[in-house]
Short mmCIF file of C-alpha atoms in Angstrom, two decimals:
data_model
loop_
_atom_site.label_atom_id
_atom_site.label_comp_id
_atom_site.label_asym_id
_atom_site.label_seq_id
_atom_site.Cartn_x
_atom_site.Cartn_y
_atom_site.Cartn_z
CA UNK A 370 0.00 0.00 0.00
CA UNK A 371 2.83 2.34 0.90
CA UNK A 372 4.48 1.73 -2.51
CA UNK A 373 1.26 2.35 -4.43
CA UNK A 374 0.67 5.53 -2.48
CA UNK A 375 4.19 6.64 -3.26
CA UNK A 376 3.67 6.05 -6.97
CA UNK A 377 0.37 7.93 -6.89
CA UNK A 378 1.97 10.89 -5.10
CA UNK A 379 4.89 10.98 -7.58
CA UNK A 380 2.54 10.90 -10.57
CA UNK A 381 0.46 13.74 -9.13
CA UNK A 382 3.53 15.85 -8.43
CA UNK A 383 4.88 15.16 -11.93
CA UNK A 384 1.61 16.14 -13.57
CA UNK A 385 1.46 19.39 -11.58
CA UNK A 386 5.07 20.47 -12.11
CA UNK A 387 5.22 23.85 -13.84
CA UNK A 388 8.64 23.19 -15.41
CA UNK A 389 7.84 19.83 -17.03
CA UNK A 390 5.91 19.60 -20.31
CA UNK A 391 6.00 18.54 -23.97
CA UNK A 392 5.75 20.90 -26.93
CA UNK A 393 4.26 18.73 -29.67
CA UNK A 394 4.53 18.92 -33.48
CA UNK A 395 6.38 22.24 -33.71
CA UNK A 396 9.18 23.47 -35.98
CA UNK A 397 12.30 23.72 -33.80
CA UNK A 398 15.17 26.10 -34.59
CA UNK A 399 18.00 25.03 -32.26
CA UNK A 400 20.44 27.68 -33.64
CA UNK A 401 23.40 25.37 -33.02
CA UNK A 402 22.18 22.94 -35.71
CA UNK A 403 19.77 22.72 -38.64
CA UNK A 404 16.04 23.35 -38.04
CA UNK A 405 13.87 20.30 -37.35
CA UNK A 406 10.37 20.36 -38.75
CA UNK A 407 7.31 18.88 -37.03
CA UNK A 408 9.07 17.52 -33.94
CA UNK A 409 8.46 17.61 -30.22
CA UNK A 410 10.50 19.06 -27.35
CA UNK A 411 10.39 17.33 -23.99
CA UNK A 412 11.21 19.51 -20.98
CA UNK A 413 11.73 17.96 -17.56
CA UNK A 414 12.65 19.85 -14.40
CA UNK A 415 13.33 23.00 -16.37
CA UNK A 416 15.80 21.41 -18.79
CA UNK A 417 15.51 20.06 -22.31
CA UNK A 418 15.31 16.28 -22.01
CA UNK A 419 14.73 15.28 -25.65
CA UNK A 420 13.99 16.58 -29.16
CA UNK A 421 12.52 14.36 -31.85
CA UNK A 422 9.58 13.26 -33.95
CA UNK A 423 8.70 10.11 -31.99
CA UNK A 424 8.85 11.15 -28.36
CA UNK A 425 6.39 9.23 -26.21
CA UNK A 426 5.29 11.68 -23.51
CA UNK A 427 5.32 10.39 -19.91
CA UNK A 428 1.87 9.73 -18.51
CA UNK A 429 0.21 12.79 -17.05
CA UNK A 430 2.64 15.30 -18.54
CA UNK A 431 1.33 18.66 -19.75
CA UNK A 432 1.04 18.84 -23.57
CA UNK A 433 1.54 22.14 -25.44
CA UNK A 434 0.27 21.98 -29.02
CA UNK A 435 2.89 23.46 -31.35
CA UNK A 436 1.43 22.73 -34.77
CA UNK A 437 2.10 25.67 -37.07
CA UNK A 438 4.41 27.30 -34.53
CA UNK A 439 8.17 27.70 -34.21
CA UNK A 440 10.36 27.17 -31.18
CA UNK A 441 13.53 29.24 -30.70
CA UNK A 442 15.96 29.63 -27.81
CA UNK A 443 15.33 32.67 -25.64
CA UNK A 444 17.38 35.72 -26.57
CA UNK A 445 20.21 37.24 -24.53
CA UNK A 446 20.86 41.01 -24.35
CA UNK A 447 24.56 41.54 -23.63
CA UNK A 448 24.48 45.02 -22.05
CA UNK A 449 21.63 46.58 -20.10
CA UNK A 450 20.85 48.26 -16.78
CA UNK A 451 17.71 46.15 -16.26
CA UNK A 452 16.87 45.90 -12.58
CA UNK A 453 19.18 48.82 -11.78
CA UNK A 454 17.61 51.71 -13.67
CA UNK A 455 13.87 52.29 -13.73
CA UNK A 456 13.37 55.90 -14.88
CA UNK A 457 16.64 57.30 -16.19
CA UNK A 458 15.62 60.90 -15.48
CA UNK A 459 14.68 60.19 -11.85
CA UNK A 460 17.87 59.70 -9.83
CA UNK A 461 16.25 57.84 -6.92
CA UNK A 462 15.23 55.03 -9.30
CA UNK A 463 18.73 54.60 -10.77
CA UNK A 464 21.29 52.47 -8.95
CA UNK A 465 24.29 52.90 -11.27
CA UNK A 466 27.26 55.23 -11.44
CA UNK A 467 28.90 54.80 -8.04
CA UNK A 468 31.73 57.19 -7.15
CA UNK A 469 35.36 56.17 -7.48
CA UNK A 470 37.73 55.50 -10.38
CA UNK A 471 38.39 51.83 -9.58
CA UNK A 472 35.46 49.92 -8.08
CA UNK A 473 35.78 46.27 -9.26
CA UNK A 474 34.32 44.96 -5.99
CA UNK A 475 30.86 46.43 -6.70
CA UNK A 476 28.32 43.80 -7.80
CA UNK A 477 25.42 44.78 -10.00
CA UNK A 478 23.55 41.61 -9.07
CA UNK A 479 22.81 42.46 -5.43
CA UNK A 480 21.14 45.72 -6.46
CA UNK A 481 18.81 44.15 -9.06
CA UNK A 482 15.13 44.87 -8.44
CA UNK A 483 13.10 41.78 -9.49
CA UNK A 484 9.95 43.94 -9.62
CA UNK A 485 11.29 46.32 -12.27
CA UNK A 486 8.66 47.14 -14.89
CA UNK A 487 11.34 46.76 -17.57
CA UNK A 488 11.53 43.01 -16.94
CA UNK A 489 8.05 41.94 -18.12
CA UNK A 490 8.19 44.46 -20.99
CA UNK A 491 11.44 42.88 -22.18
CA UNK A 492 10.29 39.27 -21.73
CA UNK A 493 7.31 39.60 -24.05
CA UNK A 494 9.77 40.22 -26.90
CA UNK A 495 11.48 36.88 -26.25
CA UNK A 496 14.50 38.19 -24.32
CA UNK A 497 14.88 35.73 -21.45
CA UNK A 498 18.23 36.81 -19.98
CA UNK A 499 20.44 39.89 -19.92
CA UNK A 500 23.79 41.19 -18.81
CA UNK A 501 23.15 44.01 -16.36
CA UNK A 502 25.96 46.50 -15.79
CA UNK A 503 26.79 48.63 -12.73
CA UNK A 504 27.38 51.77 -14.83
CA UNK A 505 25.07 53.79 -17.03
CA UNK A 506 24.32 52.19 -20.40
CA UNK A 507 25.17 53.46 -23.85
CA UNK A 508 28.43 53.55 -25.73
CA UNK A 509 31.28 53.87 -23.28
CA UNK A 510 34.66 55.47 -23.32
CA UNK A 511 35.97 58.12 -21.02
CA UNK A 512 37.28 61.33 -22.56
CA UNK A 513 40.65 61.05 -20.91
CA UNK A 514 40.23 63.60 -18.13
CA UNK A 515 38.05 64.79 -15.30
CA UNK A 516 38.71 61.87 -12.97
CA UNK A 517 35.83 59.79 -14.33
CA UNK A 518 35.15 56.17 -13.50
CA UNK A 519 37.44 53.61 -15.15
CA UNK A 520 36.36 50.31 -13.56
CA UNK A 521 32.70 50.45 -12.59
CA UNK A 522 32.23 46.97 -11.12
CA UNK A 523 30.95 43.48 -11.88
CA UNK A 524 28.36 42.89 -14.59
CA UNK A 525 25.91 40.06 -13.86
CA UNK A 526 24.19 37.67 -16.24
CA UNK A 527 20.62 37.13 -15.04
CA UNK A 528 17.39 35.42 -16.03
CA UNK A 529 14.41 37.74 -16.37
CA UNK A 530 12.35 35.77 -13.86
CA UNK A 531 12.56 35.14 -10.16
CA UNK A 532 11.29 36.31 -6.78
CA UNK A 533 14.73 37.53 -5.71
CA UNK A 534 18.04 38.40 -7.33
CA UNK A 535 19.32 35.06 -6.06
CA UNK A 536 16.61 33.33 -8.12
CA UNK A 537 17.57 35.36 -11.20
CA UNK A 538 21.31 34.77 -10.99
CA UNK A 539 23.12 32.93 -13.78
CA UNK A 540 26.59 34.35 -13.16
CA UNK A 541 27.08 37.14 -10.64
CA UNK A 542 30.50 38.02 -12.07
CA UNK A 543 30.20 37.46 -15.81
CA UNK A 544 32.56 40.38 -16.54
CA UNK A 545 34.33 43.35 -15.00
CA UNK A 546 33.26 46.57 -16.68
CA UNK A 547 36.07 48.88 -17.85
CA UNK A 548 35.33 52.31 -19.35
CA UNK A 549 38.51 52.64 -21.35
CA UNK A 550 40.11 56.11 -21.46
CA UNK A 551 39.76 58.01 -24.71
CA UNK A 552 40.92 61.19 -26.37
CA UNK A 553 38.05 63.56 -27.10
CA UNK A 554 37.05 64.17 -30.70
CA UNK A 555 38.94 61.97 -33.16
CA UNK A 556 36.10 61.70 -35.64
CA UNK A 557 35.17 65.23 -36.58
CA UNK A 558 37.62 67.43 -38.42
CA UNK A 559 41.18 67.86 -37.29
CA UNK A 560 42.10 65.56 -34.38
CA UNK A 561 44.67 68.11 -33.20
CA UNK A 562 42.04 70.82 -32.79
CA UNK A 563 40.99 72.21 -29.44
CA UNK A 564 38.07 70.49 -27.68
CA UNK A 565 35.49 72.07 -25.38
CA UNK A 566 35.87 71.06 -21.77
CA UNK A 567 33.13 68.80 -20.36
CA UNK A 568 30.30 70.90 -18.97
CA UNK A 569 30.66 73.65 -21.58
CA UNK A 570 33.70 75.44 -20.09
CA UNK A 571 36.90 76.62 -21.74
CA UNK A 572 38.51 74.65 -24.54
CA UNK A 573 41.28 72.18 -23.80
CA UNK A 574 44.08 71.66 -26.31
CA UNK A 575 44.84 68.31 -27.87
CA UNK A 576 48.19 68.29 -26.08
CA UNK A 577 46.45 68.66 -22.72
CA UNK A 578 43.93 65.97 -23.59
CA UNK A 579 46.79 63.66 -24.57
CA UNK A 580 48.51 64.34 -21.26
CA UNK A 581 45.31 63.52 -19.35
CA UNK A 582 44.77 60.40 -21.46
CA UNK A 583 48.30 59.12 -20.83
CA UNK A 584 47.83 59.74 -17.11
CA UNK A 585 44.65 57.64 -17.05
CA UNK A 586 46.29 54.80 -19.00
CA UNK A 587 49.12 54.86 -16.48
CA UNK A 588 46.61 54.75 -13.61
CA UNK A 589 44.96 51.72 -15.19
CA UNK A 590 48.27 49.90 -15.61
CA UNK A 591 49.32 50.82 -12.06
CA UNK A 592 46.07 49.39 -10.70
CA UNK A 593 46.60 46.10 -12.53
CA UNK A 594 50.22 45.96 -11.39
CA UNK A 595 49.06 46.47 -7.80
CA UNK A 596 46.54 43.66 -8.25
CA UNK A 597 49.28 41.31 -9.47
CA UNK A 598 51.45 42.22 -6.49
CA UNK A 599 48.49 41.50 -4.22
CA UNK A 600 48.03 38.13 -5.96
CA UNK A 601 51.69 37.24 -5.31
CA UNK A 602 51.51 38.24 -1.66
CA UNK A 603 48.32 36.26 -1.12
CA UNK A 604 49.75 33.17 -2.82
CA UNK A 605 52.96 33.32 -0.78
CA UNK A 606 51.10 34.21 2.42
CA UNK A 607 53.47 37.15 2.89
CA UNK A 608 53.91 38.53 6.43
CA UNK A 609 51.46 41.33 7.16
CA UNK A 610 49.18 40.40 4.27
CA UNK A 611 45.77 42.08 4.55
CA UNK A 612 42.71 41.20 2.51
CA UNK A 613 41.52 43.90 0.11
CA UNK A 614 38.07 43.61 -1.51
CA UNK A 615 39.08 45.58 -4.61
CA UNK A 616 42.08 43.37 -5.25
CA UNK A 617 40.13 40.19 -4.48
CA UNK A 618 37.70 41.12 -7.23
CA UNK A 619 40.58 41.40 -9.68
CA UNK A 620 41.99 37.90 -9.09
CA UNK A 621 39.61 36.07 -11.49
CA UNK A 622 40.50 38.65 -14.16
CA UNK A 623 44.23 38.07 -13.69
CA UNK A 624 43.63 34.31 -13.87
CA UNK A 625 41.71 34.85 -17.17
CA UNK A 626 38.58 33.30 -15.68
CA UNK A 627 36.56 36.52 -16.00
CA UNK A 628 36.83 38.87 -19.00
CA UNK A 629 36.97 42.64 -19.02
CA UNK A 630 33.95 44.15 -20.77
CA UNK A 631 35.74 47.14 -22.30
CA UNK A 632 33.64 50.11 -23.37
CA UNK A 633 35.47 51.48 -26.42
CA UNK A 634 33.91 52.89 -29.59
CA UNK A 635 36.66 54.50 -31.71
CA UNK A 636 39.37 52.60 -33.60
CA UNK A 637 42.25 54.30 -31.81
CA UNK A 638 40.64 53.57 -28.46
CA UNK A 639 40.04 49.92 -29.41
CA UNK A 640 43.65 49.49 -30.57
CA UNK A 641 44.88 50.85 -27.25
CA UNK A 642 42.51 48.52 -25.38
CA UNK A 643 43.88 45.53 -27.30
CA UNK A 644 47.45 46.62 -26.53
CA UNK A 645 46.54 46.96 -22.86
CA UNK A 646 45.02 43.46 -22.78
CA UNK A 647 48.19 42.04 -24.34
CA UNK A 648 50.40 43.83 -21.85
CA UNK A 649 48.35 42.70 -18.86
CA UNK A 650 47.55 39.26 -20.34
CA UNK A 651 43.80 39.48 -19.68
CA UNK A 652 40.71 38.52 -21.69
CA UNK A 653 38.61 41.34 -23.10
CA UNK A 654 35.29 41.84 -24.87
CA UNK A 655 34.87 45.10 -26.81
CA UNK A 656 31.52 46.71 -25.97
CA UNK A 657 29.54 48.77 -28.50
CA UNK A 658 32.28 49.72 -30.99
CA UNK A 659 31.36 52.01 -33.87
CA UNK A 660 34.64 52.08 -35.83
CA UNK A 661 36.28 48.73 -36.55
CA UNK A 662 37.63 48.74 -40.10
CA UNK A 663 41.35 48.84 -39.29
CA UNK A 664 41.14 46.61 -36.21
CA UNK A 665 38.92 43.73 -37.34
CA UNK A 666 41.86 41.62 -38.55
CA UNK A 667 43.55 42.03 -35.18
CA UNK A 668 40.35 41.18 -33.30
CA UNK A 669 40.01 38.03 -35.40
CA UNK A 670 43.66 37.02 -34.92
CA UNK A 671 43.50 37.49 -31.15
CA UNK A 672 40.02 35.91 -30.83
CA UNK A 673 38.52 39.01 -29.20
CA UNK A 674 34.71 39.15 -29.44
CA UNK A 675 32.65 42.32 -29.75
CA UNK A 676 29.19 43.30 -28.55
CA UNK A 677 27.48 45.52 -31.12
CA UNK A 678 25.02 48.23 -30.14
CA UNK A 679 21.83 49.45 -31.76
CA UNK A 680 21.61 49.71 -35.53
CA UNK A 681 19.00 52.45 -35.21
CA UNK A 682 21.64 55.14 -34.69
CA UNK A 683 22.99 58.04 -36.67
CA UNK A 684 26.52 57.89 -38.12
CA UNK A 685 29.34 58.51 -35.65
CA UNK A 686 30.55 61.67 -37.43
CA UNK A 687 29.91 63.80 -40.49
CA UNK A 688 32.35 61.85 -42.67
CA UNK A 689 30.90 58.42 -41.88
CA UNK A 690 28.57 56.63 -44.34
CA UNK A 691 24.86 56.95 -43.69
CA UNK A 692 24.53 53.22 -43.00
CA UNK A 693 27.49 52.97 -40.62
CA UNK A 694 25.51 51.35 -37.79
CA UNK A 695 23.37 49.11 -39.99
CA UNK A 696 26.27 47.75 -42.07
CA UNK A 697 28.72 47.14 -39.23
CA UNK A 698 27.33 43.72 -38.13
CA UNK A 699 27.64 42.32 -41.67
CA UNK A 700 31.20 43.61 -41.92
CA UNK A 701 32.13 42.09 -38.57
CA UNK A 702 30.69 38.73 -39.64
CA UNK A 703 32.62 38.77 -42.93
CA UNK A 704 35.81 39.49 -40.99
CA UNK A 705 35.23 36.35 -38.91
CA UNK A 706 34.96 38.17 -35.57
CA UNK A 707 32.58 36.66 -33.03
CA UNK A 708 29.89 39.15 -32.05
CA UNK A 709 26.67 39.56 -30.13
CA UNK A 710 23.94 42.18 -30.16
CA UNK A 711 22.84 44.46 -27.36
CA UNK A 712 20.32 47.21 -26.82
CA UNK A 713 22.72 49.09 -24.53
CA UNK A 714 20.15 49.99 -21.86
CA UNK A 715 16.88 49.00 -20.21
CA UNK A 716 14.19 50.74 -22.22
CA UNK A 717 15.29 49.49 -25.67
CA UNK A 718 16.03 45.88 -24.79
CA UNK A 719 12.62 44.86 -26.10
CA UNK A 720 13.62 46.12 -29.56
CA UNK A 721 16.86 44.13 -29.83
CA UNK A 722 15.50 41.61 -32.42
CA UNK A 723 14.30 44.45 -34.63
CA UNK A 724 17.74 46.09 -34.51
CA UNK A 725 19.17 42.74 -35.60
CA UNK A 726 16.62 42.71 -38.41
CA UNK A 727 17.95 46.02 -39.71
CA UNK A 728 21.43 44.49 -39.84
CA UNK A 729 20.02 41.65 -41.98
CA UNK A 730 18.61 44.23 -44.39
CA UNK A 731 22.15 45.61 -44.75
CA UNK A 732 23.99 42.37 -45.45
CA UNK A 733 24.10 40.20 -42.32
CA UNK A 734 22.82 36.61 -42.91
CA UNK A 735 19.62 35.97 -40.98
CA UNK A 736 20.91 32.87 -39.21
CA UNK A 737 23.97 34.80 -38.00
CA UNK A 738 21.73 37.56 -36.64
CA UNK A 739 19.86 34.94 -34.63
CA UNK A 740 23.10 33.43 -33.33
CA UNK A 741 24.23 36.90 -32.24
CA UNK A 742 21.27 37.03 -29.84
CA UNK A 743 21.47 33.44 -28.57
CA UNK A 744 24.46 31.10 -28.77
CA UNK A 745 27.10 33.77 -29.46
CA UNK A 746 26.48 35.75 -26.25
CA UNK A 747 26.24 32.49 -24.33
CA UNK A 748 29.72 31.59 -25.60
CA UNK A 749 31.12 35.08 -25.01
CA UNK A 750 29.96 35.10 -21.37
CA UNK A 751 30.98 31.48 -20.72
CA UNK A 752 27.57 29.82 -20.26
CA UNK A 753 27.05 28.01 -23.58
CA UNK A 754 26.91 24.70 -21.71
CA UNK A 755 23.71 25.89 -20.00
CA UNK A 756 21.88 28.11 -22.49
CA UNK A 757 21.91 29.82 -25.88
CA UNK A 758 20.54 26.98 -28.02
CA UNK A 759 17.98 24.18 -27.93
CA UNK A 760 20.01 21.11 -26.97
CA UNK A 761 19.60 18.24 -24.54
CA UNK A 762 20.67 19.13 -21.03
CA UNK A 763 20.39 22.90 -21.44
CA UNK A 764 17.89 25.09 -19.63
CA UNK A 765 14.54 25.37 -21.35
CA UNK A 766 14.77 29.10 -22.12
CA UNK A 767 12.39 29.08 -25.06
CA UNK A 768 10.08 31.25 -27.11
CA UNK A 769 7.19 29.76 -29.09
CA UNK A 770 6.05 31.99 -31.92
CA UNK A 771 4.25 32.19 -35.24
CA UNK A 772 7.33 33.22 -37.28
CA UNK A 773 10.97 34.22 -36.76
CA UNK A 774 12.19 36.66 -34.07
CA UNK A 775 13.36 39.15 -36.70
CA UNK A 776 9.88 39.40 -38.23
CA UNK A 777 8.05 42.40 -36.78
CA UNK A 778 4.72 40.71 -37.54
CA UNK A 779 5.60 37.53 -35.65
CA UNK A 780 3.45 36.81 -32.61
CA UNK A 781 5.04 35.28 -29.52
CA UNK A 782 2.65 32.77 -28.01
CA UNK A 783 4.72 31.51 -25.08
CA UNK A 784 7.97 32.29 -23.30
CA UNK A 785 9.65 29.80 -20.96
CA UNK A 786 12.50 30.55 -18.56
CA UNK A 787 14.10 27.44 -17.07
CA UNK A 788 10.97 25.61 -18.17
CA UNK A 789 8.55 27.90 -16.35
CA UNK A 790 5.73 29.31 -18.46
CA UNK A 791 6.04 33.10 -18.15
CA UNK A 792 2.88 35.19 -18.11
CA UNK A 793 3.03 37.53 -21.11
CA UNK A 794 1.67 40.60 -19.39
CA UNK A 795 3.27 43.91 -18.50
CA UNK A 796 2.38 47.49 -17.74
CA UNK A 797 1.44 48.17 -21.36
CA UNK A 798 -0.88 45.17 -21.64
CA UNK A 799 -2.50 46.05 -18.32
CA UNK A 800 -3.15 49.62 -19.47
CA UNK A 801 -4.47 48.33 -22.80
CA UNK A 802 -6.96 46.03 -21.06
CA UNK A 803 -7.93 48.76 -18.63
CA UNK A 804 -8.76 51.36 -21.23
CA UNK A 805 -10.30 48.93 -23.70
CA UNK A 806 -12.73 48.04 -20.96
CA UNK A 807 -13.55 51.61 -20.07
CA UNK A 808 -17.35 52.24 -20.01
#
């Protein structure tokens, strides 16, 4: 009797599990392999258990009819402030931009607000996970002076579902964010011309900007040298050794276990960032570059990936081609450089697939655009064994839709995060229902 009761209880629990189900007779686009038409996907305990045409579903399992629908892996946005910035113009709702030039010990993850309105808005577009950064979004790169932040802290890779930030965590230290120093100007007119000081004050000569830039590069190298000295003292258990949180945060970087996410947009700045990474023997990812023509061969040779920003942007300067942003992804692909897409902030994350679609219109193959939002970022941030494609053993981060993610007319029917069926509602849908029902 006890055994029968046990079986009955197990069957009931299995049938009621919200992360165990079968999607039946759908077209599956794994990304990592060729599409499979009219097959089923078995999900058990939040992970993909099987994919095939002849899967016999366990008794009592929930069946999701997928006929006429497509299944894709959930998308990954590689640079946002989701959970940290609610209303960019209202300071009390923004938890980024801490003071201090070198703050690698700061963790974005512990400040993430799981109740952010940006999360459900982003999920309904099929974005199931994001990198959230401790500094303000957008294209980075300090201007070389003014004592601005250089290392802002630890970027976290999170799922867009969970009661707490602990529930949302994928990797709390997926990268250390570096805002690489830069000379002002460089793209408009004469690079040796005077530049207005930040804040609208007096102009500062190129020579002075260069002096400030060199000073910041030296500061950055000095900080890394200090971190290496700290590493040696810790390893040798030197007399008088004292633990330092800033230096502790740098140890995984020095061991090449954690990459530097380097904000650098101009070619000269990117070249200097590459030279710095070679000197310090660290891994880097270039974030939101806009000028890459003379550095793409070097990026390819050194296996340095890039994260490309929005294609819906104006040219960088008056001499740039009109389609600079739209054409860049196709050029990066042709050069053989691994890349991923990002929205660059919280409010535009929902439009990431449409930005990728613009890149396709300007020469990027469609399947590569899809990879740049799924398996490529998973590989760049070191989690491709868990997510980024539809494969056995990976988390069931899935979107079920009527057409492809790059199609603006496609309708997303379901989104799953770790096998949990996510309710496709947000502030906009609530307001729509409210005012549609107005007497």
